[in-house]
Short mmCIF file of C-alpha atoms in Angstrom, two decimals:
data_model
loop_
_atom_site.label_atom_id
_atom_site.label_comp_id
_atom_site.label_asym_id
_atom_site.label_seq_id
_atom_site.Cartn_x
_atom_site.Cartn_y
_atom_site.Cartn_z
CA UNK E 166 75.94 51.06 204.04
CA UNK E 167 72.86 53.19 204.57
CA UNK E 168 70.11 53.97 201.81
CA UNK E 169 68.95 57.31 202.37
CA UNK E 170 65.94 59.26 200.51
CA UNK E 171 65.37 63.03 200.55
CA UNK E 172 63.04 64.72 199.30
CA UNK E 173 62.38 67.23 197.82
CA UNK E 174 65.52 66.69 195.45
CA UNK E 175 64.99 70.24 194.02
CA UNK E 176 62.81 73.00 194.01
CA UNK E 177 62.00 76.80 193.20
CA UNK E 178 60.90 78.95 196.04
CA UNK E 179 59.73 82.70 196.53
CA UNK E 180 61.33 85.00 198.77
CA UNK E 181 60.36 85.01 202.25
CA UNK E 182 58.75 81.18 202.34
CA UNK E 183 59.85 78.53 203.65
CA UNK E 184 60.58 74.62 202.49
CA UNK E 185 60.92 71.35 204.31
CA UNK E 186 62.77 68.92 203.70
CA UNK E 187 62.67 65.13 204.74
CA UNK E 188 64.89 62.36 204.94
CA UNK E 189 64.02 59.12 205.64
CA UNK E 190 67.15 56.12 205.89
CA UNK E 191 66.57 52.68 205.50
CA UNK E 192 68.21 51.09 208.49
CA UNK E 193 68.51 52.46 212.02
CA UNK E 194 71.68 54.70 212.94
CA UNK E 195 73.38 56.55 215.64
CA UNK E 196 73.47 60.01 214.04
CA UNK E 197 71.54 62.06 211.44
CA UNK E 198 72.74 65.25 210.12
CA UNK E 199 72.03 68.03 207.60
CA UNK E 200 74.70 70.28 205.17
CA UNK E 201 74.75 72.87 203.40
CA UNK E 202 76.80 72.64 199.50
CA UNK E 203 77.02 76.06 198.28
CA UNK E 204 77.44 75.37 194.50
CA UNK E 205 81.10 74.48 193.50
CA UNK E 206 82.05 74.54 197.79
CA UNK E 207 82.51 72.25 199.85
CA UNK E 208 80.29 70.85 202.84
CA UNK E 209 79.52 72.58 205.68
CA UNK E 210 77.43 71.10 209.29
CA UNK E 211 73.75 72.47 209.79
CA UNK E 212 73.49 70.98 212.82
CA UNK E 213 73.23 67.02 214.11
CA UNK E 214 69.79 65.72 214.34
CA UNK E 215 69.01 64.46 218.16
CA UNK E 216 66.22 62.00 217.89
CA UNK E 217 63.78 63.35 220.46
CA UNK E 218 65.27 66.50 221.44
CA UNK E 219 66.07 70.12 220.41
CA UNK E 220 69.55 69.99 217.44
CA UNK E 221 72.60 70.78 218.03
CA UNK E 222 73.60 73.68 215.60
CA UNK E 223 77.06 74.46 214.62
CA UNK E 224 78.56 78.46 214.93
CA UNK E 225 76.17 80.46 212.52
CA UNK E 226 73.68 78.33 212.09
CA UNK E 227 70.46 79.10 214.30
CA UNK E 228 67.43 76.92 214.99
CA UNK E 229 64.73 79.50 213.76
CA UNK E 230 66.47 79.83 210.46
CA UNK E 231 66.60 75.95 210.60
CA UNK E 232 64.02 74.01 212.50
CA UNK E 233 65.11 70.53 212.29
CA UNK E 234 63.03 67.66 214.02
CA UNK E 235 64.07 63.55 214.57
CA UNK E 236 60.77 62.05 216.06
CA UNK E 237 62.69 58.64 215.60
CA UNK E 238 66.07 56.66 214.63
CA UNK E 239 65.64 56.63 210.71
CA UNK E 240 63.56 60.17 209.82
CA UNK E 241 64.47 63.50 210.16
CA UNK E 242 63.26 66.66 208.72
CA UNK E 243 64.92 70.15 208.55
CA UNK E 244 63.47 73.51 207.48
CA UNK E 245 65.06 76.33 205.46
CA UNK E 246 62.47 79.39 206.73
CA UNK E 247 61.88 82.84 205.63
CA UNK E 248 63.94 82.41 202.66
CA UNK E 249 66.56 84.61 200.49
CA UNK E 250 68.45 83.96 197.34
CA UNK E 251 71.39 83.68 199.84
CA UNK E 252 70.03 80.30 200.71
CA UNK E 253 70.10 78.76 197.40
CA UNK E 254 72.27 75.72 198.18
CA UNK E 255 72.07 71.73 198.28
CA UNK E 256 71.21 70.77 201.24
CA UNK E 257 72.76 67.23 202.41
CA UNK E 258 71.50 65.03 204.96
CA UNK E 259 74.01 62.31 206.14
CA UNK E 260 74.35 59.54 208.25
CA UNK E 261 76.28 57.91 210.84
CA UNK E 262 75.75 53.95 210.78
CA UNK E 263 76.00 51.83 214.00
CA UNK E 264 78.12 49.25 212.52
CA UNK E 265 81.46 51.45 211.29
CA UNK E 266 80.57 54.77 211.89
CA UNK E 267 81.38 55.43 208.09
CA UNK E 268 78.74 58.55 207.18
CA UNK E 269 77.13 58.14 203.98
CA UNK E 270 74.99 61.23 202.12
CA UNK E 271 71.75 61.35 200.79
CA UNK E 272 71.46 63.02 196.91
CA UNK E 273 70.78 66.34 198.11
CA UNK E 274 67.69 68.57 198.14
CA UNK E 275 68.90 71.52 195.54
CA UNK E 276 67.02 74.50 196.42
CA UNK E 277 67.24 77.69 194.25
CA UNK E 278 65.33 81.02 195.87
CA UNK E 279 64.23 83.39 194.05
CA UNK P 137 93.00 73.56 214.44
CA UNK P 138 90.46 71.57 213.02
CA UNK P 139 90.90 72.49 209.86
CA UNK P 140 91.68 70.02 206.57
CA UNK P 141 93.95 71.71 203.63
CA UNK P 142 93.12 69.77 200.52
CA UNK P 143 95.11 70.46 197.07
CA UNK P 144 95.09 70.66 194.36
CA UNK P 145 91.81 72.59 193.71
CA UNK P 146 91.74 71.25 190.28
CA UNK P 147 93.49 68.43 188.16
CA UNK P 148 93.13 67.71 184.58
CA UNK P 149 94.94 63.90 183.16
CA UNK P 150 95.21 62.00 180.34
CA UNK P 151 93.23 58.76 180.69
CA UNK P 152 95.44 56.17 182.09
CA UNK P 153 97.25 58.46 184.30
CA UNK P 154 97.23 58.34 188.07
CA UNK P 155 95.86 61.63 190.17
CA UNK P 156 97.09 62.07 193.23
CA UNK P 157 94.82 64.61 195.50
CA UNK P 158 96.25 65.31 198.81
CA UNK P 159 94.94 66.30 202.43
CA UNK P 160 96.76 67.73 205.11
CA UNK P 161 95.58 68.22 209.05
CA UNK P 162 96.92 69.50 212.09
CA UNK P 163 94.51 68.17 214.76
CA UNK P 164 96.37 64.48 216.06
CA UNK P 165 92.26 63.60 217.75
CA UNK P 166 91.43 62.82 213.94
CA UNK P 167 91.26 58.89 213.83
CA UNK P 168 89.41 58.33 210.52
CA UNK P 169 89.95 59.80 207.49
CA UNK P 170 87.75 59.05 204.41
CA UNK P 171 87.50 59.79 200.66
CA UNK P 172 83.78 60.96 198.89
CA UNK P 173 83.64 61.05 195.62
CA UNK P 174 80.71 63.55 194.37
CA UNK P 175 79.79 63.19 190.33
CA UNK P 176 77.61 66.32 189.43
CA UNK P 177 73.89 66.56 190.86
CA UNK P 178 74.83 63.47 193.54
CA UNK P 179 75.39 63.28 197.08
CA UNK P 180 78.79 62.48 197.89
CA UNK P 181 79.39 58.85 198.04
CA UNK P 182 82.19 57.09 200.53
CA UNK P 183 84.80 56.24 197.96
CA UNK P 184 87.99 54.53 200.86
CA UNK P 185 88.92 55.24 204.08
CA UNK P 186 91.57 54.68 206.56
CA UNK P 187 92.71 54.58 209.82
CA UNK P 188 95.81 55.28 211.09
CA UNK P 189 97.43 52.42 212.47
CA UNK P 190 97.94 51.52 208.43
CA UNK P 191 99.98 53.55 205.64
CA UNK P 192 98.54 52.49 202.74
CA UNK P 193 94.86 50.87 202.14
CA UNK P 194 93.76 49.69 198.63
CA UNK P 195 90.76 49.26 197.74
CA UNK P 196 90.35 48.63 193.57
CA UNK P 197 91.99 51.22 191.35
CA UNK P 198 91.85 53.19 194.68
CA UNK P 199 94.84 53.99 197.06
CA UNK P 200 94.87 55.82 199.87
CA UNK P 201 98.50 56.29 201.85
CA UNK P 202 99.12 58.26 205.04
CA UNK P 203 101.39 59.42 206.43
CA UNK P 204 101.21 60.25 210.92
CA UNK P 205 104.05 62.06 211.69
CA UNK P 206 103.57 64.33 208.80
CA UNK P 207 99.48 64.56 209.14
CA UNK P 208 98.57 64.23 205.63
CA UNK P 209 97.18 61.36 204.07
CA UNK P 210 96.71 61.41 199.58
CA UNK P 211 93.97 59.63 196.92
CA UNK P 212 95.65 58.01 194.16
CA UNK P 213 93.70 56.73 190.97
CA UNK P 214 95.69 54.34 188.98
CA UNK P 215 94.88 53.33 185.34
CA UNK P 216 91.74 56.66 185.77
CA UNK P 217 89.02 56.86 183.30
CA UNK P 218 87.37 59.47 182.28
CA UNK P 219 84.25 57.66 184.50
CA UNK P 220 86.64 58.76 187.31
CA UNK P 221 85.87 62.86 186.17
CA UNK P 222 84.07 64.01 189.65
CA UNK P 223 84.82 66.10 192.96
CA UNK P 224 86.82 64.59 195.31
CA UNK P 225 86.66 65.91 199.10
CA UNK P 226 88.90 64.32 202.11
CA UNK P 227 87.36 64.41 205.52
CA UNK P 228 88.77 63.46 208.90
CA UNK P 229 87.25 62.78 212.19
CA UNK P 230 87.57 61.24 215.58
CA UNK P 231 87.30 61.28 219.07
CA UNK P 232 84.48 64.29 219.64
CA UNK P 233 85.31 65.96 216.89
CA UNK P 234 82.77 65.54 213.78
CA UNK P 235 83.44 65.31 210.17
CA UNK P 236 85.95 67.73 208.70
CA UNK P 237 86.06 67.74 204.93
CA UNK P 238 88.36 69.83 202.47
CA UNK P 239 87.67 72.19 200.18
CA UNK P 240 87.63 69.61 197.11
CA UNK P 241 89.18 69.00 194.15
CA UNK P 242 87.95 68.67 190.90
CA UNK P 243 89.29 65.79 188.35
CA UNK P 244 89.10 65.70 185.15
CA UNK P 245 90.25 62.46 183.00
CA UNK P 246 90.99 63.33 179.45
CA UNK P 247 89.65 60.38 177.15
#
């Protein structure tokens, strides 16, 4: 299995700012990514964190809404910018390891915009 | 389709009783599907998985059977305890094709 930290693990943010969050895994893996957990939903792919290059976002998700960066194999950071009550979610990051390829989830940033 | 149809959305037993959530998919690339179990204010946690070149995998009070030619694949919980009260979510994946989880179900074990 994979340890993974986030942090923030919750927060309370204005209108129109923005908040990073970081994630930071124990052990080296093959892929990072980051969800989104509307409250009482189900989990839907930000994008997958490439270590060294640009993310690759799924359909509606764009990179200047969510910056995400993965300067190496075990950190990765994404950004929720110019933000709306819309965007009050939990944000997941997850893991791929190198040994199964089972994907195991942080605990969630919970972000509630005000 | 890459769609996975989870039901039911909610499930309420008697402690002692044995859930049964059930997943359904349509896309035959899907190689892997896995169980999360999410408790309130958690990140969901791998529960069991399987593959399909089994039917049934145990793991615990944990069961998971599938089924190929039909495409769906179920969680059962014998003996559940109210412990067991959480969101469950399938997922499948494989090939290029990245995770795919349902819409969830919520459990509730009556002490």
């Amino acid at each position: 299995s994979a340890v993974i930290s986030q942090k923030p693990s919750r927060d309370i943010c204005q209108r129109g700012t923005s908040l990073t969050i970081q994630c930071q895994v124990d052990s080296q893996v093959t892929m990072m990514f980051w969800y989104r957990q509307q409250p009482g939903q189900s989990l839907t792919l930000i994008a997958t964190a490439n270590q060294g290059s640009e993310a690759t976002y799924e359909s509606g998700f764009v990179i200047d809404k969510f910056p995400i960066s993965r300067p190496n194999l075990t950190f990765s950071t994404l950004t929720v910018s110019n933000m709306s009550p819309e965007d009050s979610s939990i944000y997941l990051c997850s893991v791929e390891t190198l040994a199964g390829g089972e994907l195991f989830f942080g605990e969630g940033s919970r972000l509630t915009v005000l | 389709q890459q769609q996975v149809k989870q039901s039911p959305q909610s499930l309420i037993v008697q402690k002692g009783g044995i859930p049964i959530i059930n997943c359904a998919y349509e896309n035959t690339a899907f190689d892997y599907f896995p169980w999360y179990q999410q408790f309130p204010g958690k990140g969901p946690a791998l529960l069991i998985a399987i593959r399909p070149d089994v039917s049934e995998k145990k793991e615990g009070r944990f069961t998971i059977s599938f089924n190929k030619s039909a495409k769906q694949f179920s969680l059962h919980i014998m003996d559940s305890q109210p412990g067991d009260s959480a969101t469950y979510f399938c997922a499948a994946s494989g090939g290029t094709y990245k995770y795919i989880f349902g819409t969830g179900t919520r459990l509730k074990v009556l002490a």
